[in-house]
């Protein structure tokens, strides 16, 4: 048993290396240098010598290219450090990772990985054997800087940290190097390091703002730590693969916060507490936080706080995937400086941060100024304390965090009473592409997936062959349960006292995958018998193209994967018709919105390819259906107004890119003739009148950001004229209010803004859809919609309601919401004729972080429907 699992672990490590396409540094498995440590130290320049200034110097930031060069130099000259390129980033930069340990540990890194992966697979291994492996192996300690790229101090601090361990001979460094392996990710978002720090350095001595004005990740900006369960972004997937391979016992994620809070925040965390977290990892994180606080206090570094913030252990989107691997999430949040690298001074001359001496802050900060030098110093002290705590207790960390936590996962229904035995994803669902995407998420996370070879009965229900089964008795059982259970917020537990106010989580209140994707998921409480086979690779459901028909090819509209169908037909210049009514053909009933395509060779080639990729069935009919509908405009040109540094707009670019829709970000230069450039314009959530009219100040930002400058009242009017003159506008979330102002739409936001009347901070609510309205083509009669203190409308004039909230009852589907009865009967999605043009508004952010894929067809339908021409097929 041991040898088989070990082989799998070794294969996983090799697969990682093959994936990234860059070999491991020779020191990882080969002989180390014979040069003495002291001699090596003399050959490695100190950071101040190499960069020309000390890390933390006011107004000075080392660029990421030079940091990478320095780390390569250190690795070349030291047998304590290896340097790898783990992957390429979204924008094509290197994603580096360093391993820092004793030469012996680095030579034996392969064995360490195999032992640690074996510990993390507790089945077939006794506690005695696990302890033996824990004594033989070494814990991996992950340090990551600047996932958020304006939090620049931590990567600067990591330069000093790596240098110290590469060069210093002391009892402290010897203990760490001998007893642990540091896995250092200098930046979780290298693209952002280049964008932010390079911009800072280029603008020195100019009148331009020093802080980068746009998203510091191509797609998601600051939201790059909100991708821990859908894994949409390349950098997130890279880090997860590293964590899956090396299995760190601690992940020290080094962040910065605002300027006026604690000088450094550290665990313990705040409420609420979900069932998805193993108590061992959370207790260990608290231990790390208190060790850091103790060290900071001992060094006279004041203003260290804990608790009362960062209640991140409710949903997987914040707590991170590594938590479910047994990694203790050790978060530090250090106060930021002014303009990244300049002293911040309080305007009133008073000391910064809370001055209340409490158990949550034993020693308030007593100065009114805060510097980059202090950020770097605090970061290093916290890191050194956390590292030492693990290095002094290596066997305990390995046994508890890798073996015990995963063993608890295998016994999850016993450890957490009320956890289902399994979740069943029934075969034959309305959207096979949604099922495919869901199961690929679990596949990427390396959950154990099974599929029925024959019909079976579970929980009193019969399931067809092909149904998927995800048992919770497995190492990742907590993760599976976290993503598939209906979230019920712990209202009583999430209070400091019985009458205290309810604490809201740091992020959202639900991450239910089934509801977000529109997949039916059944929890099964008790064990059952079924003929199941393990699924090692999730594939689209098998589909067969029909024989070439004489009439037309047909694709039903129920899947959000139809977005791929439409975009590829557009790229292939294939004439495309969508039915406006239900009709019968090919032995079945087709809903409004069905895609009707002529039986040409070009059409067949496109449809065959997209069908194989998505699992969507293509039908053929020898008689062209006679039905009213719309002919889509070939080569539909889409413009996206997103504004600078607007994360919802960034997510929208990811969605448009992912689904192959031909679009461009609208530039201020385009307002001279919008109609010539765009058939449809999308307003991303967060785009306001101010975004459009005022935008970025050209005098404060370099010329490359002129696209985001304001277009003034004249541009605002031109946008309105574009729509009334025949253009098509689609507005999402808060931009629906922008569209209302722009076009004087006959709607009124009737959702209460007082949280005492309506409080739904990131929840899934019930909604209904009218498939007769083109915006809702392919949508189910009812489903879950994302809601986060959004608008909901009463129509005061002509318009069509595509989606509304049910007229009575509690609307909560998953998460937390109070006062939802105030939304009963209100519209969420509505369409309007505006002069010769069209407008569609969605009051809620139906594209939130790309999560609610079930509602993505509303955007796609609206993009293509507006410029289409009414007609009749046949």
Short mmCIF file of C-alpha atoms in Angstrom, two decimals, residues 476-770:
data_model
loop_
_atom_site.label_atom_id
_atom_site.label_comp_id
_atom_site.label_asym_id
_atom_site.label_seq_id
_atom_site.Cartn_x
_atom_site.Cartn_y
_atom_site.Cartn_z
CA UNK A 476 -11.51 16.19 0.65
CA UNK A 477 -14.91 15.39 2.13
CA UNK A 478 -15.10 18.76 3.87
CA UNK A 479 -14.47 20.59 0.61
CA UNK A 480 -17.15 18.63 -1.20
CA UNK A 481 -19.66 19.28 1.56
CA UNK A 482 -18.71 22.96 1.68
CA UNK A 483 -19.46 23.49 -2.00
CA UNK A 484 -22.61 21.40 -2.32
CA UNK A 485 -24.55 21.96 0.90
CA UNK A 486 -27.26 24.59 1.17
CA UNK A 487 -25.71 27.28 3.35
CA UNK A 488 -27.62 28.20 6.47
CA UNK A 489 -26.04 31.11 8.27
CA UNK A 490 -25.41 30.51 12.01
CA UNK A 491 -27.33 33.50 13.31
CA UNK A 492 -26.98 32.65 16.98
CA UNK A 493 -23.35 31.55 16.82
CA UNK A 494 -22.27 34.58 14.79
CA UNK A 495 -22.75 36.98 17.70
CA UNK A 496 -20.41 38.02 20.49
CA UNK A 497 -23.27 37.68 22.98
CA UNK A 498 -26.92 36.77 22.96
CA UNK A 499 -28.10 40.33 22.27
CA UNK A 500 -25.08 41.48 20.29
CA UNK A 501 -25.43 42.44 16.60
CA UNK A 502 -25.17 39.68 14.02
CA UNK A 503 -21.67 39.47 12.57
CA UNK A 504 -21.59 39.32 8.79
CA UNK A 505 -18.80 37.30 7.14
CA UNK A 506 -15.84 39.04 5.59
CA UNK A 507 -17.04 37.94 2.18
CA UNK A 508 -20.28 36.39 0.88
CA UNK A 509 -22.69 34.06 2.64
CA UNK A 510 -22.84 31.22 0.13
CA UNK A 511 -20.78 29.43 -2.49
CA UNK A 512 -23.22 26.67 -3.41
CA UNK A 513 -21.96 25.29 -6.71
CA UNK A 514 -25.14 23.50 -7.70
CA UNK A 515 -27.26 26.64 -7.44
CA UNK A 516 -24.64 28.85 -9.06
CA UNK A 517 -24.28 26.58 -12.08
CA UNK A 518 -27.86 25.37 -12.29
CA UNK A 519 -27.07 21.73 -11.51
CA UNK A 520 -29.39 19.48 -9.51
CA UNK A 521 -27.53 17.99 -6.53
CA UNK A 522 -29.04 15.52 -4.08
CA UNK A 523 -27.58 14.97 -0.61
CA UNK A 524 -27.93 11.35 0.47
CA UNK A 525 -27.83 10.93 4.22
CA UNK A 526 -27.23 7.19 4.55
CA UNK A 527 -24.85 4.74 2.90
CA UNK A 528 -26.15 2.93 -0.18
CA UNK A 529 -25.09 0.22 -2.58
CA UNK A 530 -24.32 1.01 -6.22
CA UNK A 531 -22.13 -0.21 -9.04
CA UNK A 532 -19.68 2.70 -9.28
CA UNK A 533 -16.44 3.29 -11.12
CA UNK A 534 -13.76 5.83 -10.25
CA UNK A 535 -13.54 8.76 -12.67
CA UNK A 536 -9.98 9.92 -13.24
CA UNK A 537 -10.77 12.29 -16.09
CA UNK A 538 -14.06 14.13 -16.51
CA UNK A 539 -15.18 14.25 -20.14
CA UNK A 540 -18.15 15.85 -21.90
CA UNK A 541 -21.14 13.56 -22.15
CA UNK A 542 -20.87 11.52 -25.37
CA UNK A 543 -22.87 13.03 -28.20
CA UNK A 544 -23.34 12.03 -31.80
CA UNK A 545 -23.88 14.44 -34.66
CA UNK A 546 -27.01 13.71 -36.67
CA UNK A 547 -26.78 12.76 -40.32
CA UNK A 548 -26.64 15.82 -42.54
CA UNK A 549 -30.26 17.08 -42.57
CA UNK A 550 -32.08 18.68 -45.49
CA UNK A 551 -33.80 21.33 -43.35
CA UNK A 552 -31.64 22.64 -40.50
CA UNK A 553 -29.44 21.89 -37.55
CA UNK A 554 -31.01 22.67 -34.16
CA UNK A 555 -29.48 23.36 -30.75
CA UNK A 556 -31.78 23.67 -27.74
CA UNK A 557 -31.24 26.79 -25.61
CA UNK A 558 -31.28 25.35 -22.06
CA UNK A 559 -27.51 25.27 -21.50
CA UNK A 560 -25.34 28.29 -20.76
CA UNK A 561 -22.88 26.50 -23.05
CA UNK A 562 -25.02 27.86 -25.92
CA UNK A 563 -22.84 30.95 -25.52
CA UNK A 564 -20.02 28.88 -27.07
CA UNK A 565 -22.36 27.77 -29.87
CA UNK A 566 -23.36 31.33 -30.77
CA UNK A 567 -19.87 32.82 -30.58
CA UNK A 568 -18.36 30.08 -32.76
CA UNK A 569 -21.14 30.39 -35.31
CA UNK A 570 -20.41 34.12 -35.36
CA UNK A 571 -16.70 33.50 -35.94
CA UNK A 572 -17.49 30.98 -38.65
CA UNK A 573 -19.81 33.49 -40.38
CA UNK A 574 -22.61 30.90 -40.26
CA UNK A 575 -26.10 32.41 -40.64
CA UNK A 576 -27.95 31.90 -37.36
CA UNK A 577 -31.65 32.11 -36.51
CA UNK A 578 -33.23 31.89 -33.06
CA UNK A 579 -36.84 30.90 -32.63
CA UNK A 580 -39.12 33.17 -30.62
CA UNK A 581 -41.71 30.45 -30.00
CA UNK A 582 -41.84 26.82 -29.01
CA UNK A 583 -41.98 24.34 -31.89
CA UNK A 584 -41.89 20.61 -32.66
CA UNK A 585 -39.14 19.01 -34.71
CA UNK A 586 -36.84 15.97 -34.71
CA UNK A 587 -39.25 14.11 -32.43
CA UNK A 588 -39.12 16.60 -29.56
CA UNK A 589 -40.27 20.03 -28.41
CA UNK A 590 -37.85 22.93 -28.72
CA UNK A 591 -38.14 25.95 -26.44
CA UNK A 592 -38.01 29.61 -27.48
CA UNK A 593 -34.44 30.62 -28.21
CA UNK A 594 -33.55 27.42 -30.06
CA UNK A 595 -30.64 27.94 -32.45
CA UNK A 596 -31.56 27.14 -36.04
CA UNK A 597 -28.67 26.80 -38.50
CA UNK A 598 -28.64 25.96 -42.24
CA UNK A 599 -27.27 22.48 -43.08
CA UNK A 600 -24.04 23.66 -44.65
CA UNK A 601 -20.62 22.08 -44.38
CA UNK A 602 -19.34 25.14 -42.51
CA UNK A 603 -22.19 24.91 -40.01
CA UNK A 604 -21.58 21.22 -39.45
CA UNK A 605 -17.89 21.77 -38.81
CA UNK A 606 -18.60 24.44 -36.18
CA UNK A 607 -21.38 22.51 -34.48
CA UNK A 608 -19.49 19.24 -34.41
CA UNK A 609 -16.54 20.92 -32.71
CA UNK A 610 -18.53 22.81 -30.09
CA UNK A 611 -20.74 19.79 -29.39
CA UNK A 612 -17.71 17.60 -28.71
CA UNK A 613 -16.27 20.25 -26.36
CA UNK A 614 -19.43 20.96 -24.38
CA UNK A 615 -21.48 17.76 -24.53
CA UNK A 616 -24.41 19.67 -26.05
CA UNK A 617 -26.57 17.66 -28.43
CA UNK A 618 -27.05 18.89 -31.97
CA UNK A 619 -30.27 17.80 -33.70
CA UNK A 620 -31.17 17.67 -37.35
CA UNK A 621 -34.48 18.10 -39.13
CA UNK A 622 -35.26 17.50 -42.78
CA UNK A 623 -38.00 20.10 -42.73
CA UNK A 624 -37.09 23.64 -41.78
CA UNK A 625 -39.39 24.63 -38.89
CA UNK A 626 -41.84 27.41 -39.67
CA UNK A 627 -41.53 29.62 -36.61
CA UNK A 628 -41.19 33.31 -35.83
CA UNK A 629 -37.87 34.48 -34.50
CA UNK A 630 -34.82 36.57 -35.17
CA UNK A 631 -31.84 36.37 -37.49
CA UNK A 632 -28.68 37.29 -35.62
CA UNK A 633 -26.44 39.93 -37.13
CA UNK A 634 -23.32 38.30 -38.46
CA UNK A 635 -20.13 39.69 -36.97
CA UNK A 636 -21.92 41.30 -34.03
CA UNK A 637 -19.53 43.87 -32.57
CA UNK A 638 -19.62 44.18 -28.80
CA UNK A 639 -18.23 47.02 -26.72
CA UNK A 640 -17.63 46.82 -22.97
CA UNK A 641 -17.66 49.93 -20.81
CA UNK A 642 -15.80 48.86 -17.68
CA UNK A 643 -13.95 51.92 -16.41
CA UNK A 644 -10.53 51.82 -14.80
CA UNK A 645 -9.90 49.57 -11.80
CA UNK A 646 -13.42 48.12 -11.91
CA UNK A 647 -13.32 44.47 -10.86
CA UNK A 648 -16.78 43.51 -12.17
CA UNK A 649 -15.66 44.87 -15.53
CA UNK A 650 -12.53 42.76 -15.30
CA UNK A 651 -14.56 39.63 -14.58
CA UNK A 652 -16.74 40.53 -17.56
CA UNK A 653 -13.68 40.60 -19.83
CA UNK A 654 -12.81 37.13 -18.55
CA UNK A 655 -16.30 35.87 -19.30
CA UNK A 656 -16.33 37.40 -22.77
CA UNK A 657 -12.89 35.97 -23.53
CA UNK A 658 -13.76 32.56 -22.11
CA UNK A 659 -16.94 32.27 -24.16
CA UNK A 660 -15.30 33.58 -27.31
CA UNK A 661 -17.43 36.69 -27.75
CA UNK A 662 -15.97 39.30 -30.09
CA UNK A 663 -15.62 42.46 -28.03
CA UNK A 664 -13.46 45.48 -27.31
CA UNK A 665 -13.22 47.69 -24.26
CA UNK A 666 -14.85 50.98 -25.18
CA UNK A 667 -12.36 53.83 -25.24
CA UNK A 668 -13.12 57.49 -24.67
CA UNK A 669 -11.97 57.96 -28.27
CA UNK A 670 -14.87 55.81 -29.49
CA UNK A 671 -17.64 58.17 -28.42
CA UNK A 672 -17.30 60.17 -31.62
CA UNK A 673 -19.15 57.43 -33.51
CA UNK A 674 -20.24 54.58 -31.27
CA UNK A 675 -22.70 53.16 -33.81
CA UNK A 676 -19.93 52.59 -36.35
CA UNK A 677 -17.92 50.59 -33.86
CA UNK A 678 -20.45 48.64 -31.78
CA UNK A 679 -23.74 46.82 -32.29
CA UNK A 680 -24.07 46.18 -28.55
CA UNK A 681 -22.53 47.97 -25.58
CA UNK A 682 -22.36 46.30 -22.18
CA UNK A 683 -22.17 48.35 -18.99
CA UNK A 684 -20.41 46.31 -16.32
CA UNK A 685 -21.54 46.45 -12.73
CA UNK A 686 -19.90 49.40 -11.02
CA UNK A 687 -20.01 51.68 -14.07
CA UNK A 688 -21.66 54.90 -12.97
CA UNK A 689 -22.38 58.23 -14.58
CA UNK A 690 -19.18 59.49 -12.99
CA UNK A 691 -17.20 56.66 -14.60
CA UNK A 692 -18.36 57.78 -18.02
CA UNK A 693 -18.49 61.56 -17.62
CA UNK A 694 -15.40 62.16 -15.46
CA UNK A 695 -13.29 59.01 -15.68
CA UNK A 696 -9.54 59.19 -15.08
CA UNK A 697 -7.86 62.57 -15.06
CA UNK A 698 -5.41 62.63 -18.05
CA UNK A 699 -3.24 65.12 -16.21
CA UNK A 700 -2.67 62.62 -13.39
CA UNK A 701 -2.20 59.46 -15.45
CA UNK A 702 0.13 58.49 -18.31
CA UNK A 703 -1.14 58.48 -21.93
CA UNK A 704 -1.77 54.71 -22.00
CA UNK A 705 -4.76 55.30 -19.70
CA UNK A 706 -6.41 57.91 -21.91
CA UNK A 707 -8.95 55.28 -22.94
CA UNK A 708 -10.49 55.59 -19.45
CA UNK A 709 -10.67 59.39 -19.34
CA UNK A 710 -14.02 61.09 -18.94
CA UNK A 711 -16.10 61.97 -22.01
CA UNK A 712 -18.04 64.78 -20.33
CA UNK A 713 -21.69 65.63 -20.74
CA UNK A 714 -21.26 65.49 -24.52
CA UNK A 715 -20.14 61.87 -24.38
CA UNK A 716 -22.94 60.99 -21.96
CA UNK A 717 -25.44 62.39 -24.44
CA UNK A 718 -23.78 60.56 -27.34
CA UNK A 719 -24.15 57.26 -25.50
CA UNK A 720 -27.87 57.94 -25.05
CA UNK A 721 -28.14 58.89 -28.72
CA UNK A 722 -26.37 55.68 -29.69
CA UNK A 723 -29.13 53.64 -28.05
CA UNK A 724 -32.09 55.68 -29.29
CA UNK A 725 -30.58 55.68 -32.77
CA UNK A 726 -30.67 51.88 -32.98
CA UNK A 727 -27.95 50.66 -30.64
CA UNK A 728 -28.28 47.96 -28.00
CA UNK A 729 -27.35 48.49 -24.33
CA UNK A 730 -26.99 45.77 -21.68
CA UNK A 731 -26.50 46.97 -18.09
CA UNK A 732 -25.57 44.68 -15.19
CA UNK A 733 -25.98 45.21 -11.44
CA UNK A 734 -25.47 48.79 -10.27
CA UNK A 735 -25.02 49.85 -13.90
CA UNK A 736 -28.77 49.24 -14.29
CA UNK A 737 -29.24 52.48 -12.35
CA UNK A 738 -26.76 54.15 -14.71
CA UNK A 739 -28.84 52.96 -17.66
CA UNK A 740 -32.01 54.22 -15.99
CA UNK A 741 -30.47 57.68 -15.64
CA UNK A 742 -29.00 57.65 -19.13
CA UNK A 743 -32.12 56.56 -20.99
CA UNK A 744 -34.81 57.73 -18.54
CA UNK A 745 -36.12 54.18 -18.38
CA UNK A 746 -39.60 53.66 -16.87
CA UNK A 747 -38.37 51.81 -13.78
CA UNK A 748 -38.10 52.60 -10.10
CA UNK A 749 -35.76 50.87 -7.67
CA UNK A 750 -38.07 49.57 -4.93
CA UNK A 751 -35.52 47.51 -2.99
CA UNK A 752 -35.03 48.94 0.52
CA UNK A 753 -31.61 50.40 1.17
CA UNK A 754 -32.04 50.22 4.95
CA UNK A 755 -30.39 46.95 6.13
CA UNK A 756 -32.95 46.80 8.93
CA UNK A 757 -35.57 46.19 6.24
CA UNK A 758 -33.53 44.14 3.75
CA UNK A 759 -30.15 42.55 4.41
CA UNK A 760 -28.88 40.14 1.76
CA UNK A 761 -25.08 40.50 1.67
CA UNK A 762 -24.10 38.05 -1.05
CA UNK A 763 -26.77 35.35 -1.10
CA UNK A 764 -28.70 33.29 -3.62
CA UNK A 765 -32.39 34.17 -3.89
CA UNK A 766 -35.24 32.50 -5.72
CA UNK A 767 -36.29 34.04 -9.03
CA UNK A 768 -38.63 33.18 -11.89
CA UNK A 769 -38.11 33.61 -15.63
CA UNK A 770 -40.36 34.26 -18.62
#
